[in-house]
mmCIF file of C-alpha atoms in Angstrom:
data_model
loop_
_atom_site.group_PDB
_atom_site.id
_atom_site.type_symbol
_atom_site.label_atom_id
_atom_site.label_comp_id
_atom_site.label_asym_id
_atom_site.label_seq_id
_atom_site.Cartn_x
_atom_site.Cartn_y
_atom_site.Cartn_z
ATOM 1 C CA UNK A 1197 12.077 -16.233 -15.686
ATOM 2 C CA UNK A 1198 13.968 -13.476 -13.879
ATOM 3 C CA UNK A 1199 12.321 -11.588 -11.032
ATOM 4 C CA UNK A 1200 13.522 -8.064 -10.270
ATOM 5 C CA UNK A 1201 12.848 -6.726 -6.786
ATOM 6 C CA UNK A 1202 12.668 -2.956 -6.328
ATOM 7 C CA UNK A 1203 13.265 -1.020 -3.124
ATOM 8 C CA UNK A 1204 12.172 2.586 -3.654
ATOM 9 C CA UNK A 1205 13.025 5.752 -1.791
ATOM 10 C CA UNK A 1206 12.448 9.430 -2.379
ATOM 11 C CA UNK A 1207 15.808 9.951 -4.084
ATOM 12 C CA UNK A 1208 16.895 6.509 -5.336
ATOM 13 C CA UNK A 1209 15.553 3.178 -6.586
ATOM 14 C CA UNK A 1210 17.499 -0.047 -5.993
ATOM 15 C CA UNK A 1211 16.822 -3.041 -8.245
ATOM 16 C CA UNK A 1212 18.045 -6.600 -7.638
ATOM 17 C CA UNK A 1213 17.518 -9.412 -10.156
ATOM 18 C CA UNK A 1214 17.212 -13.021 -8.947
ATOM 19 C CA UNK A 1215 16.694 -16.291 -10.820
ATOM 20 C CA UNK A 1216 13.951 -18.866 -10.272
ATOM 21 C CA UNK A 1217 15.589 -20.248 -7.100
ATOM 22 C CA UNK A 1218 16.201 -16.809 -5.558
ATOM 23 C CA UNK A 1219 19.917 -16.479 -6.355
ATOM 24 C CA UNK A 1220 21.053 -12.898 -6.825
ATOM 25 C CA UNK A 1221 22.212 -12.209 -10.379
ATOM 26 C CA UNK A 1222 22.830 -8.471 -10.615
ATOM 27 C CA UNK A 1223 21.782 -5.172 -9.094
ATOM 28 C CA UNK A 1224 21.637 -1.501 -9.946
ATOM 29 C CA UNK A 1225 20.812 1.760 -8.166
ATOM 30 C CA UNK A 1226 19.433 4.756 -10.059
ATOM 31 C CA UNK A 1227 18.135 8.210 -9.210
ATOM 32 C CA UNK A 1228 14.399 8.629 -8.669
ATOM 33 C CA UNK A 1229 14.082 10.929 -11.674
ATOM 34 C CA UNK A 1230 12.830 10.624 -15.236
ATOM 35 C CA UNK A 1231 16.404 10.061 -16.387
ATOM 36 C CA UNK A 1232 16.862 7.308 -13.814
ATOM 37 C CA UNK A 1233 13.663 5.632 -14.951
ATOM 38 C CA UNK A 1234 14.952 5.569 -18.523
ATOM 39 C CA UNK A 1235 18.196 4.002 -17.277
ATOM 40 C CA UNK A 1236 16.155 1.260 -15.572
ATOM 41 C CA UNK A 1237 14.308 0.488 -18.821
ATOM 42 C CA UNK A 1238 17.648 0.239 -20.641
ATOM 43 C CA UNK A 1239 19.014 -2.078 -17.952
ATOM 44 C CA UNK A 1240 15.896 -4.257 -18.041
ATOM 45 C CA UNK A 1241 16.252 -4.597 -21.814
ATOM 46 C CA UNK A 1242 19.333 -6.739 -21.220
ATOM 47 C CA UNK A 1243 17.260 -9.328 -19.307
ATOM 48 C CA UNK A 1244 14.740 -11.809 -20.700
ATOM 49 C CA UNK A 1245 11.285 -12.675 -19.354
ATOM 50 C CA UNK A 1246 11.347 -10.159 -16.534
ATOM 51 C CA UNK A 1247 8.762 -9.821 -13.771
ATOM 52 C CA UNK A 1248 9.072 -6.650 -11.703
ATOM 53 C CA UNK A 1249 8.119 -6.769 -8.015
ATOM 54 C CA UNK A 1250 7.955 -3.437 -6.222
ATOM 55 C CA UNK A 1251 7.376 -2.679 -2.557
ATOM 56 C CA UNK A 1252 3.872 -1.283 -2.141
ATOM 57 C CA UNK A 1253 4.656 2.332 -1.245
ATOM 58 C CA UNK A 1254 2.644 4.131 -3.888
ATOM 59 C CA UNK A 1255 3.348 7.599 -2.508
ATOM 60 C CA UNK A 1256 6.956 6.946 -3.601
ATOM 61 C CA UNK A 1257 6.537 4.609 -6.562
ATOM 62 C CA UNK A 1258 3.457 5.869 -8.410
ATOM 63 C CA UNK A 1259 5.431 7.727 -11.094
ATOM 64 C CA UNK A 1260 7.972 4.893 -11.364
ATOM 65 C CA UNK A 1261 5.206 2.298 -11.766
ATOM 66 C CA UNK A 1262 3.568 4.362 -14.498
ATOM 67 C CA UNK A 1263 6.825 4.622 -16.461
ATOM 68 C CA UNK A 1264 7.417 0.868 -16.174
ATOM 69 C CA UNK A 1265 3.866 -0.007 -17.223
ATOM 70 C CA UNK A 1266 4.002 2.351 -20.191
ATOM 71 C CA UNK A 1267 7.247 0.633 -21.229
ATOM 72 C CA UNK A 1268 5.398 -2.693 -21.397
ATOM 73 C CA UNK A 1269 6.668 -4.434 -18.245
ATOM 74 C CA UNK A 1270 4.539 -6.486 -15.856
ATOM 75 C CA UNK A 1271 4.648 -5.095 -12.303
ATOM 76 C CA UNK A 1272 3.322 -6.686 -9.113
ATOM 77 C CA UNK A 1273 3.059 -5.035 -5.704
ATOM 78 C CA UNK A 1274 4.478 -6.631 -2.549
ATOM 79 C CA UNK A 1275 2.972 -5.581 0.778
ATOM 80 C CA UNK A 1276 5.511 -4.560 3.380
ATOM 81 C CA UNK A 1277 4.310 -7.150 5.900
ATOM 82 C CA UNK A 1278 5.323 -9.960 3.526
ATOM 83 C CA UNK A 1279 8.945 -8.822 3.490
ATOM 84 C CA UNK A 1280 9.652 -9.432 7.174
ATOM 85 C CA UNK A 1281 9.734 -13.222 6.861
ATOM 86 C CA UNK A 1282 11.801 -13.097 3.670
ATOM 87 C CA UNK A 1283 14.352 -10.801 5.310
ATOM 88 C CA UNK A 1284 14.644 -12.967 8.419
ATOM 89 C CA UNK A 1285 15.143 -16.140 6.382
ATOM 90 C CA UNK A 1286 17.913 -14.631 4.252
ATOM 91 C CA UNK A 1287 21.514 -15.631 4.851
ATOM 92 C CA UNK A 1288 22.835 -12.076 4.638
ATOM 93 C CA UNK A 1289 22.470 -10.240 7.930
ATOM 94 C CA UNK A 1290 21.523 -6.621 8.353
ATOM 95 C CA UNK A 1291 19.338 -4.214 6.426
ATOM 96 C CA UNK A 1292 20.152 -2.255 3.288
ATOM 97 C CA UNK A 1293 18.511 -1.271 0.034
ATOM 98 C CA UNK A 1294 19.894 -4.305 -1.891
ATOM 99 C CA UNK A 1295 18.813 -6.646 0.935
ATOM 100 C CA UNK A 1296 15.304 -5.186 0.905
ATOM 101 C CA UNK A 1297 15.099 -5.376 -2.895
ATOM 102 C CA UNK A 1298 16.200 -9.008 -2.814
ATOM 103 C CA UNK A 1299 13.570 -9.751 -0.166
ATOM 104 C CA UNK A 1300 10.917 -8.202 -2.420
ATOM 105 C CA UNK A 1301 12.020 -10.419 -5.324
ATOM 106 C CA UNK A 1302 11.953 -13.574 -3.195
ATOM 107 C CA UNK A 1303 8.456 -12.774 -1.950
ATOM 108 C CA UNK A 1304 7.333 -12.475 -5.572
ATOM 109 C CA UNK A 1305 8.779 -15.949 -6.224
ATOM 110 C CA UNK A 1306 7.004 -17.361 -3.177
ATOM 111 C CA UNK A 1307 3.592 -15.689 -3.602
ATOM 112 C CA UNK A 1308 1.929 -16.390 -6.970
ATOM 113 C CA UNK A 1309 -1.167 -14.194 -6.519
ATOM 114 C CA UNK A 1310 0.278 -10.776 -5.753
ATOM 115 C CA UNK A 1311 -1.791 -7.767 -6.874
ATOM 116 C CA UNK A 1312 -0.810 -6.408 -10.260
ATOM 117 C CA UNK A 1313 -0.008 -2.742 -10.708
ATOM 118 C CA UNK A 1314 -2.217 -0.805 -13.104
ATOM 119 C CA UNK A 1315 -2.338 2.711 -14.433
ATOM 120 C CA UNK A 1316 -4.502 5.082 -12.433
ATOM 121 C CA UNK A 1317 -8.099 5.196 -13.611
ATOM 122 C CA UNK A 1318 -10.978 7.572 -12.933
ATOM 123 C CA UNK A 1319 -11.505 6.091 -9.459
ATOM 124 C CA UNK A 1320 -8.277 7.739 -8.263
ATOM 125 C CA UNK A 1321 -9.807 11.136 -8.997
ATOM 126 C CA UNK A 1322 -12.744 10.122 -6.811
ATOM 127 C CA UNK A 1323 -10.388 9.064 -4.015
ATOM 128 C CA UNK A 1324 -8.328 12.260 -4.176
ATOM 129 C CA UNK A 1325 -11.401 14.488 -4.086
ATOM 130 C CA UNK A 1326 -13.024 12.448 -1.324
ATOM 131 C CA UNK A 1327 -9.876 12.531 0.832
ATOM 132 C CA UNK A 1328 -9.446 16.249 0.232
ATOM 133 C CA UNK A 1329 -13.043 16.903 1.220
ATOM 134 C CA UNK A 1330 -12.597 14.993 4.483
ATOM 135 C CA UNK A 1331 -9.473 17.068 5.188
ATOM 136 C CA UNK A 1332 -11.436 20.270 4.632
ATOM 137 C CA UNK A 1333 -14.210 19.029 6.941
ATOM 138 C CA UNK A 1334 -11.691 18.345 9.709
ATOM 139 C CA UNK A 1335 -10.244 21.835 9.296
ATOM 140 C CA UNK A 1336 -13.703 23.389 9.487
ATOM 141 C CA UNK A 1337 -14.542 21.361 12.596
ATOM 142 C CA UNK A 1338 -11.386 22.572 14.370
ATOM 143 C CA UNK A 1339 -12.141 26.188 13.437
ATOM 144 C CA UNK A 1340 -15.783 25.865 14.518
ATOM 145 C CA UNK A 1341 -14.813 24.469 17.926
ATOM 146 C CA UNK A 1342 -12.481 27.397 18.546
ATOM 147 C CA UNK A 1343 -15.057 29.880 17.254
ATOM 148 C CA UNK A 1344 -17.741 28.676 19.660
ATOM 149 C CA UNK A 1345 -15.560 29.427 22.688
ATOM 150 C CA UNK A 1346 -14.836 32.926 21.371
ATOM 151 C CA UNK A 1347 -18.544 33.542 20.783
ATOM 152 C CA UNK A 1348 -19.330 32.409 24.331
ATOM 153 C CA UNK A 1349 -16.716 34.840 25.646
ATOM 154 C CA UNK A 1350 -18.108 37.713 23.585
ATOM 155 C CA UNK A 1351 -21.748 37.147 24.500
ATOM 156 C CA UNK A 1352 -22.950 34.091 26.487
ATOM 157 C CA UNK A 1353 -26.499 34.744 25.264
ATOM 158 C CA UNK A 1354 -25.447 34.523 21.608
ATOM 159 C CA UNK A 1355 -27.021 31.210 20.580
ATOM 160 C CA UNK A 1356 -25.603 29.298 17.610
ATOM 161 C CA UNK A 1357 -27.724 26.349 16.415
ATOM 162 C CA UNK A 1358 -26.265 22.882 16.537
ATOM 163 C CA UNK A 1359 -24.266 22.281 13.352
ATOM 164 C CA UNK A 1360 -25.107 25.856 12.421
ATOM 165 C CA UNK A 1361 -21.546 26.867 11.597
ATOM 166 C CA UNK A 1362 -21.755 24.921 8.348
ATOM 167 C CA UNK A 1363 -24.810 26.882 7.170
ATOM 168 C CA UNK A 1364 -24.148 29.999 5.136
ATOM 169 C CA UNK A 1365 -27.180 31.859 6.506
ATOM 170 C CA UNK A 1366 -25.950 31.413 10.092
ATOM 171 C CA UNK A 1367 -22.464 32.529 9.097
ATOM 172 C CA UNK A 1368 -23.916 35.663 7.446
ATOM 173 C CA UNK A 1369 -25.750 36.591 10.663
ATOM 174 C CA UNK A 1370 -22.615 36.032 12.800
ATOM 175 C CA UNK A 1371 -20.452 38.055 10.440
ATOM 176 C CA UNK A 1372 -22.829 41.017 10.563
ATOM 177 C CA UNK A 1373 -23.027 40.822 14.361
ATOM 178 C CA UNK A 1374 -19.256 40.546 14.904
ATOM 179 C CA UNK A 1375 -18.481 43.360 12.455
ATOM 180 C CA UNK A 1376 -20.331 45.775 14.770
ATOM 181 C CA UNK A 1377 -18.299 44.737 17.842
ATOM 182 C CA UNK A 1378 -14.889 45.961 18.958
ATOM 183 C CA UNK A 1379 -11.975 44.119 20.534
ATOM 184 C CA UNK A 1380 -9.352 41.557 19.626
ATOM 185 C CA UNK A 1381 -11.582 38.588 20.416
ATOM 186 C CA UNK A 1382 -14.312 39.861 18.094
ATOM 187 C CA UNK A 1383 -11.740 40.522 15.364
ATOM 188 C CA UNK A 1384 -10.326 36.971 15.605
ATOM 189 C CA UNK A 1385 -13.843 35.504 15.748
ATOM 190 C CA UNK A 1386 -14.724 37.425 12.592
ATOM 191 C CA UNK A 1387 -11.705 35.926 10.822
ATOM 192 C CA UNK A 1388 -12.769 32.440 11.949
ATOM 193 C CA UNK A 1389 -16.294 33.011 10.637
ATOM 194 C CA UNK A 1390 -14.886 33.964 7.254
ATOM 195 C CA UNK A 1391 -12.649 30.889 7.295
ATOM 196 C CA UNK A 1392 -15.692 28.715 8.014
ATOM 197 C CA UNK A 1393 -17.520 30.321 5.107
ATOM 198 C CA UNK A 1394 -14.597 29.730 2.747
ATOM 199 C CA UNK A 1395 -14.207 26.086 3.796
ATOM 200 C CA UNK A 1396 -17.954 25.464 3.593
ATOM 201 C CA UNK A 1397 -18.108 26.752 0.032
ATOM 202 C CA UNK A 1398 -15.142 24.574 -0.965
ATOM 203 C CA UNK A 1399 -16.690 21.528 0.728
ATOM 204 C CA UNK A 1400 -20.006 22.075 -1.060
ATOM 205 C CA UNK A 1401 -18.239 22.485 -4.406
ATOM 206 C CA UNK A 1402 -16.213 19.318 -3.808
ATOM 207 C CA UNK A 1403 -19.377 17.383 -2.946
ATOM 208 C CA UNK A 1404 -21.030 18.550 -6.175
ATOM 209 C CA UNK A 1405 -18.034 17.311 -8.177
ATOM 210 C CA UNK A 1406 -18.128 13.969 -6.360
ATOM 211 C CA UNK A 1407 -21.847 13.621 -7.056
ATOM 212 C CA UNK A 1408 -21.272 14.021 -10.780
ATOM 213 C CA UNK A 1409 -18.330 11.582 -10.825
ATOM 214 C CA UNK A 1410 -20.103 8.890 -8.794
ATOM 215 C CA UNK A 1411 -23.254 9.042 -10.899
ATOM 216 C CA UNK A 1412 -21.176 8.625 -14.053
ATOM 217 C CA UNK A 1413 -18.950 5.809 -12.763
ATOM 218 C CA UNK A 1414 -21.344 3.773 -10.599
ATOM 219 C CA UNK A 1415 -24.987 4.864 -10.763
ATOM 220 C CA UNK A 1416 -26.169 1.520 -9.358
ATOM 221 C CA UNK A 1417 -24.060 2.029 -6.226
ATOM 222 C CA UNK A 1418 -25.911 5.242 -5.396
ATOM 223 C CA UNK A 1419 -29.162 3.326 -5.936
ATOM 224 C CA UNK A 1420 -28.344 0.974 -3.041
ATOM 225 C CA UNK A 1421 -30.555 1.946 -0.078
ATOM 226 C CA UNK A 1422 -28.607 3.868 2.546
ATOM 227 C CA UNK A 1423 -25.608 4.569 0.304
ATOM 228 C CA UNK A 1424 -25.291 8.279 -0.437
ATOM 229 C CA UNK A 1425 -22.877 10.164 -2.644
ATOM 230 C CA UNK A 1426 -20.143 10.505 -0.010
ATOM 231 C CA UNK A 1427 -20.310 6.841 1.015
ATOM 232 C CA UNK A 1428 -20.279 5.765 -2.614
ATOM 233 C CA UNK A 1429 -17.259 7.994 -3.262
ATOM 234 C CA UNK A 1430 -15.363 6.416 -0.365
ATOM 235 C CA UNK A 1431 -16.163 2.907 -1.611
ATOM 236 C CA UNK A 1432 -15.197 3.681 -5.211
ATOM 237 C CA UNK A 1433 -11.986 5.472 -4.287
ATOM 238 C CA UNK A 1434 -10.741 2.819 -1.879
ATOM 239 C CA UNK A 1435 -11.762 -0.124 -4.085
ATOM 240 C CA UNK A 1436 -9.836 1.201 -7.113
ATOM 241 C CA UNK A 1437 -11.659 -1.071 -9.545
ATOM 242 C CA UNK A 1438 -13.810 -4.050 -8.615
ATOM 243 C CA UNK A 1439 -12.357 -6.199 -11.384
ATOM 244 C CA UNK A 1440 -9.165 -6.760 -9.390
ATOM 245 C CA UNK A 1441 -11.134 -8.911 -6.926
ATOM 246 C CA UNK A 1442 -11.754 -12.482 -8.019
ATOM 247 C CA UNK A 1443 -15.013 -12.826 -6.080
ATOM 248 C CA UNK A 1444 -17.372 -11.052 -3.724
ATOM 249 C CA UNK A 1445 -15.781 -12.998 -0.866
ATOM 250 C CA UNK A 1446 -12.361 -11.554 -1.738
ATOM 251 C CA UNK A 1447 -13.877 -8.075 -1.662
ATOM 252 C CA UNK A 1448 -15.481 -8.832 1.719
ATOM 253 C CA UNK A 1449 -12.089 -9.896 3.038
ATOM 254 C CA UNK A 1450 -10.612 -6.656 1.701
ATOM 255 C CA UNK A 1451 -13.175 -4.398 3.370
ATOM 256 C CA UNK A 1452 -13.211 -6.295 6.681
ATOM 257 C CA UNK A 1453 -16.803 -7.579 6.571
ATOM 258 C CA UNK A 1454 -15.765 -11.230 6.200
ATOM 259 C CA UNK A 1455 -15.211 -12.872 9.611
ATOM 260 C CA UNK A 1456 -11.953 -14.568 10.560
ATOM 261 C CA UNK A 1457 -12.111 -18.378 10.906
ATOM 262 C CA UNK A 1458 -10.941 -19.594 14.336
ATOM 263 C CA UNK A 1459 -12.025 -23.220 14.348
ATOM 264 C CA UNK A 1460 -10.647 -26.706 14.437
ATOM 265 C CA UNK A 1461 -12.114 -30.197 14.102
ATOM 266 C CA UNK A 1462 -15.885 -30.287 13.420
ATOM 267 C CA UNK A 1463 -16.958 -27.039 15.095
ATOM 268 C CA UNK A 1464 -17.004 -24.039 12.764
ATOM 269 C CA UNK A 1465 -16.427 -20.751 14.573
ATOM 270 C CA UNK A 1466 -15.601 -17.278 13.328
ATOM 271 C CA UNK A 1467 -14.669 -14.011 14.980
ATOM 272 C CA UNK A 1468 -14.916 -10.340 14.178
ATOM 273 C CA UNK A 1469 -12.461 -9.046 11.602
ATOM 274 C CA UNK A 1470 -10.951 -5.816 12.928
ATOM 275 C CA UNK A 1471 -8.680 -5.460 9.907
ATOM 276 C CA UNK A 1472 -9.426 -4.706 6.298
ATOM 277 C CA UNK A 1473 -10.084 -1.327 4.755
ATOM 278 C CA UNK A 1474 -11.786 0.610 7.520
ATOM 279 C CA UNK A 1475 -12.888 3.436 5.204
ATOM 280 C CA UNK A 1476 -15.048 1.068 3.130
ATOM 281 C CA UNK A 1477 -16.161 -0.674 6.323
ATOM 282 C CA UNK A 1478 -17.292 2.674 7.716
ATOM 283 C CA UNK A 1479 -19.259 3.458 4.554
ATOM 284 C CA UNK A 1480 -20.946 0.044 4.659
ATOM 285 C CA UNK A 1481 -21.761 0.556 8.348
ATOM 286 C CA UNK A 1482 -23.461 3.883 7.615
ATOM 287 C CA UNK A 1483 -25.469 2.228 4.849
ATOM 288 C CA UNK A 1484 -26.465 -0.598 7.205
ATOM 289 C CA UNK A 1485 -27.583 1.803 9.940
ATOM 290 C CA UNK A 1486 -29.631 3.763 7.408
ATOM 291 C CA UNK A 1487 -31.300 0.595 6.110
ATOM 292 C CA UNK A 1488 -32.226 -0.440 9.655
ATOM 293 C CA UNK A 1489 -34.032 2.878 10.166
ATOM 294 C CA UNK A 1490 -35.985 2.512 6.938
ATOM 295 C CA UNK A 1491 -38.595 -0.003 5.864
ATOM 296 C CA UNK A 1492 -37.114 -2.453 3.409
ATOM 297 C CA UNK A 1493 -35.231 -5.689 2.923
ATOM 298 C CA UNK A 1494 -32.341 -4.483 5.095
ATOM 299 C CA UNK A 1495 -34.566 -3.754 8.070
ATOM 300 C CA UNK A 1496 -36.362 -7.087 7.633
ATOM 301 C CA UNK A 1497 -33.044 -8.939 7.522
ATOM 302 C CA UNK A 1498 -31.890 -7.087 10.656
ATOM 303 C CA UNK A 1499 -35.070 -8.017 12.553
ATOM 304 C CA UNK A 1500 -34.722 -11.602 11.386
ATOM 305 C CA UNK A 1501 -31.200 -11.835 12.814
ATOM 306 C CA UNK A 1502 -32.327 -10.343 16.119
ATOM 307 C CA UNK A 1503 -35.117 -12.914 16.275
ATOM 308 C CA UNK A 1504 -32.546 -15.652 15.650
ATOM 309 C CA UNK A 1505 -30.691 -14.663 18.827
ATOM 310 C CA UNK A 1506 -28.049 -12.318 17.437
ATOM 311 C CA UNK A 1507 -27.063 -9.225 19.364
ATOM 312 C CA UNK A 1508 -27.481 -5.736 17.914
ATOM 313 C CA UNK A 1509 -23.810 -5.526 16.913
ATOM 314 C CA UNK A 1510 -23.802 -9.002 15.401
ATOM 315 C CA UNK A 1511 -26.933 -8.236 13.375
ATOM 316 C CA UNK A 1512 -25.344 -5.026 12.038
ATOM 317 C CA UNK A 1513 -22.176 -6.935 11.092
ATOM 318 C CA UNK A 1514 -24.215 -9.497 9.185
ATOM 319 C CA UNK A 1515 -26.123 -6.708 7.431
ATOM 320 C CA UNK A 1516 -22.827 -5.061 6.448
ATOM 321 C CA UNK A 1517 -21.677 -8.365 4.997
ATOM 322 C CA UNK A 1518 -24.953 -8.638 3.097
ATOM 323 C CA UNK A 1519 -24.563 -5.135 1.616
ATOM 324 C CA UNK A 1520 -20.927 -5.726 0.646
ATOM 325 C CA UNK A 1521 -21.442 -7.560 -2.697
ATOM 326 C CA UNK A 1522 -24.029 -5.054 -3.965
ATOM 327 C CA UNK A 1523 -23.601 -1.912 -5.993
ATOM 328 C CA UNK A 1524 -21.078 -1.807 -8.843
ATOM 329 C CA UNK A 1525 -19.326 -4.994 -7.721
ATOM 330 C CA UNK A 1526 -22.097 -7.561 -8.144
ATOM 331 C CA UNK A 1527 -22.290 -7.442 -11.977
ATOM 332 C CA UNK A 1528 -18.617 -8.300 -12.496
ATOM 333 C CA UNK A 1529 -18.964 -11.288 -10.143
ATOM 334 C CA UNK A 1530 -22.237 -12.479 -11.592
ATOM 335 C CA UNK A 1531 -20.538 -13.008 -14.969
ATOM 336 C CA UNK A 1532 -18.998 -16.179 -13.496
ATOM 337 C CA UNK A 1533 -21.964 -18.201 -12.171
ATOM 338 C CA UNK A 1534 -21.033 -20.475 -9.260
ATOM 339 C CA UNK A 1535 -21.701 -24.188 -9.506
ATOM 340 C CA UNK A 1536 -24.291 -25.951 -7.417
ATOM 341 C CA UNK A 1537 -23.752 -29.254 -5.671
ATOM 342 C CA UNK A 1538 -24.969 -31.105 -8.781
ATOM 343 C CA UNK A 1539 -22.237 -29.461 -10.890
ATOM 344 C CA UNK A 1540 -24.518 -27.228 -12.984
ATOM 345 C CA UNK A 1541 -24.901 -23.506 -12.899
ATOM 346 C CA UNK A 1542 -27.697 -22.733 -10.446
ATOM 347 C CA UNK A 1543 -30.239 -20.016 -9.950
ATOM 348 C CA UNK A 1544 -28.358 -18.573 -6.998
ATOM 349 C CA UNK A 1545 -27.694 -15.136 -8.498
ATOM 350 C CA UNK A 1546 -31.257 -14.009 -7.888
ATOM 351 C CA UNK A 1547 -30.610 -12.584 -4.436
ATOM 352 C CA UNK A 1548 -27.565 -10.550 -5.510
ATOM 353 C CA UNK A 1549 -29.484 -9.252 -8.518
ATOM 354 C CA UNK A 1550 -32.235 -8.078 -6.207
ATOM 355 C CA UNK A 1551 -29.744 -5.921 -4.341
ATOM 356 C CA UNK A 1552 -27.829 -4.819 -7.440
ATOM 357 C CA UNK A 1553 -30.540 -3.251 -9.569
ATOM 358 C CA UNK A 1554 -34.047 -1.963 -8.830
ATOM 359 C CA UNK A 1555 -35.363 -3.319 -12.133
ATOM 360 C CA UNK A 1556 -34.377 -6.876 -11.285
ATOM 361 C CA UNK A 1557 -35.875 -6.441 -7.846
ATOM 362 C CA UNK A 1558 -39.214 -5.393 -9.273
ATOM 363 C CA UNK A 1559 -39.190 -8.281 -11.756
ATOM 364 C CA UNK A 1560 -38.416 -10.745 -8.971
ATOM 365 C CA UNK A 1561 -41.237 -9.356 -6.832
ATOM 366 C CA UNK A 1562 -43.620 -9.634 -9.743
ATOM 367 C CA UNK A 1563 -42.677 -13.299 -10.092
ATOM 368 C CA UNK A 1564 -44.201 -13.964 -6.696
ATOM 369 C CA UNK A 1565 -42.896 -15.011 -3.265
ATOM 370 C CA UNK A 1566 -42.511 -18.654 -4.309
ATOM 371 C CA UNK A 1567 -39.836 -17.872 -6.900
ATOM 372 C CA UNK A 1568 -37.957 -15.679 -4.416
ATOM 373 C CA UNK A 1569 -38.131 -18.449 -1.837
ATOM 374 C CA UNK A 1570 -36.812 -20.983 -4.330
ATOM 375 C CA UNK A 1571 -33.902 -18.695 -5.245
ATOM 376 C CA UNK A 1572 -32.994 -18.279 -1.599
ATOM 377 C CA UNK A 1573 -33.182 -22.007 -0.961
ATOM 378 C CA UNK A 1574 -30.907 -22.684 -3.947
ATOM 379 C CA UNK A 1575 -28.469 -20.074 -2.638
ATOM 380 C CA UNK A 1576 -28.407 -21.684 0.810
ATOM 381 C CA UNK A 1577 -27.860 -25.160 -0.682
ATOM 382 C CA UNK A 1578 -25.003 -23.819 -2.790
ATOM 383 C CA UNK A 1579 -23.253 -22.333 0.255
ATOM 384 C CA UNK A 1580 -23.733 -25.517 2.262
ATOM 385 C CA UNK A 1581 -22.319 -27.646 -0.549
ATOM 386 C CA UNK A 1582 -19.302 -25.373 -0.852
ATOM 387 C CA UNK A 1583 -18.562 -25.583 2.870
ATOM 388 C CA UNK A 1584 -18.838 -29.368 2.752
ATOM 389 C CA UNK A 1585 -16.590 -29.581 -0.282
ATOM 390 C CA UNK A 1586 -13.850 -27.359 1.102
ATOM 391 C CA UNK A 1587 -13.865 -28.228 4.785
ATOM 392 C CA UNK A 1588 -15.012 -31.893 4.704
ATOM 393 C CA UNK A 1589 -17.665 -31.294 7.323
ATOM 394 C CA UNK A 1590 -20.484 -33.312 5.792
ATOM 395 C CA UNK A 1591 -22.406 -35.155 8.472
ATOM 396 C CA UNK A 1592 -25.727 -36.971 7.878
ATOM 397 C CA UNK A 1593 -28.707 -34.914 8.987
ATOM 398 C CA UNK A 1594 -26.654 -31.927 10.088
ATOM 399 C CA UNK A 1595 -26.146 -28.554 8.443
ATOM 400 C CA UNK A 1596 -22.541 -27.282 8.202
ATOM 401 C CA UNK A 1597 -23.774 -23.944 9.578
ATOM 402 C CA UNK A 1598 -25.342 -25.440 12.676
ATOM 403 C CA UNK A 1599 -22.337 -24.554 14.850
ATOM 404 C CA UNK A 1600 -21.590 -21.182 13.218
ATOM 405 C CA UNK A 1601 -21.317 -18.444 15.802
ATOM 406 C CA UNK A 1602 -20.042 -14.882 15.752
ATOM 407 C CA UNK A 1603 -17.791 -13.882 18.637
#
C-alpha cells in the first residue's frame, strides 16, 4: 500500500508518496484550485492502493478533502502535534513543504487509528450557526459596555436594569429618551442603542434556528436535565457525529471529562484533565451546575459525592463525567453491550438508559428500587473486572478503586 502525505497551504498543495517502509517514491505540487484538485486525482490514478493522509487544517483543506472523498479516495487526518516527532526523526534536515508532507505520510504509517475524513453533515450547520451566534453576543456585549458609560455621562440618574440592554422593551425606552436629547454623546449613544437592537434581533433569530435544528437532530439531548438548546448546539457542533467515537470513554477523553492517569505500581491515581474540547466541557459544566440546583438524580449524585469526602469541584467533575455519555451518544454505544467478568453480556446498560431517555427511566422506576440497585451493582462489578483485566491489579479482598483519588 502507498501512503500519500499532503501538506496544504492557501495557494498550493504538496503531495509526497511513500511506500510501506516510509521511503519517498514521488511528489507533486499543485495549485489550491479546482483545476489543481483534478490534477491530483489524475496523478493518484497512476498509483495503486492509495491511502491519503492530510494535515488537519480544515480551514485550508475542507474543499480539497471533499473533492478527494467524492472521487472515492480514503482520507485520514493527522494532527499537527504528531508531526513534530516524525520531522525530528527524519534524516533530511530543515523544513519545507515536501518535508512536511513526508512527515504526514510517515505518521499515517505509524498510527493505525487516525480519524477518517468525512463529508460535512448537518452538524456542521449547527456548529456554524452556534459559533456565529457567540460572535454576535460578544459584539453586543462590547457595544453594551461602551453604551453604559455614555448613558452615565448623559444622565447619572438614568437607570438601566442589569442585562437590560438585551431586552427590546428597554432599548425602545432608551431610543425614545436619547432621540429627544442633543449633543454628540447622545447621538453616538443612539447609534449604539440601534446597534444593540439589530444584534439582539439577529441573536434571537439565530437561537430560533438552532432550536429547530437541535430538536430535529438530537431531541433526546435536549431532554437531558440541565441541557438547553444552546448547550446542545455546542455539543452537537463540536462532536461532529457521535459514531466516530468507539466508546463513551473515547468521547469523555475527547471532551476532557476523563481524568488523566498518573499512577505506577499498585496505587491507582488520576488527575484533572485540562485538555480536551473545552467548548463541550463548558456545556457539560453548565448542565451539571443546573442539575445540582434542581431536585433529581444529578443533585442526589452530587450530594453523595460530597458525603464521600469529595470537594465541591471534584463532585462537579464527577457529575460532568456522569453526564457525558448521555444524550444522543448513549444509543450508538449501547448497540455494543460490554462483557461482564463471566464473559456474557450483562445488564449494565440500565444506568445509561435511565439518563438517555425519559421513557426508560420511568420503566426502570416502575420496576422498583431492587432492580435499579441490581443494575448498578452489575455496572460496578463490570468496571472492577475491566480494571483488573487491563491493569493486573487484582488483590484478594480489595477493590481496584480503593486507592482512586482525584487531584
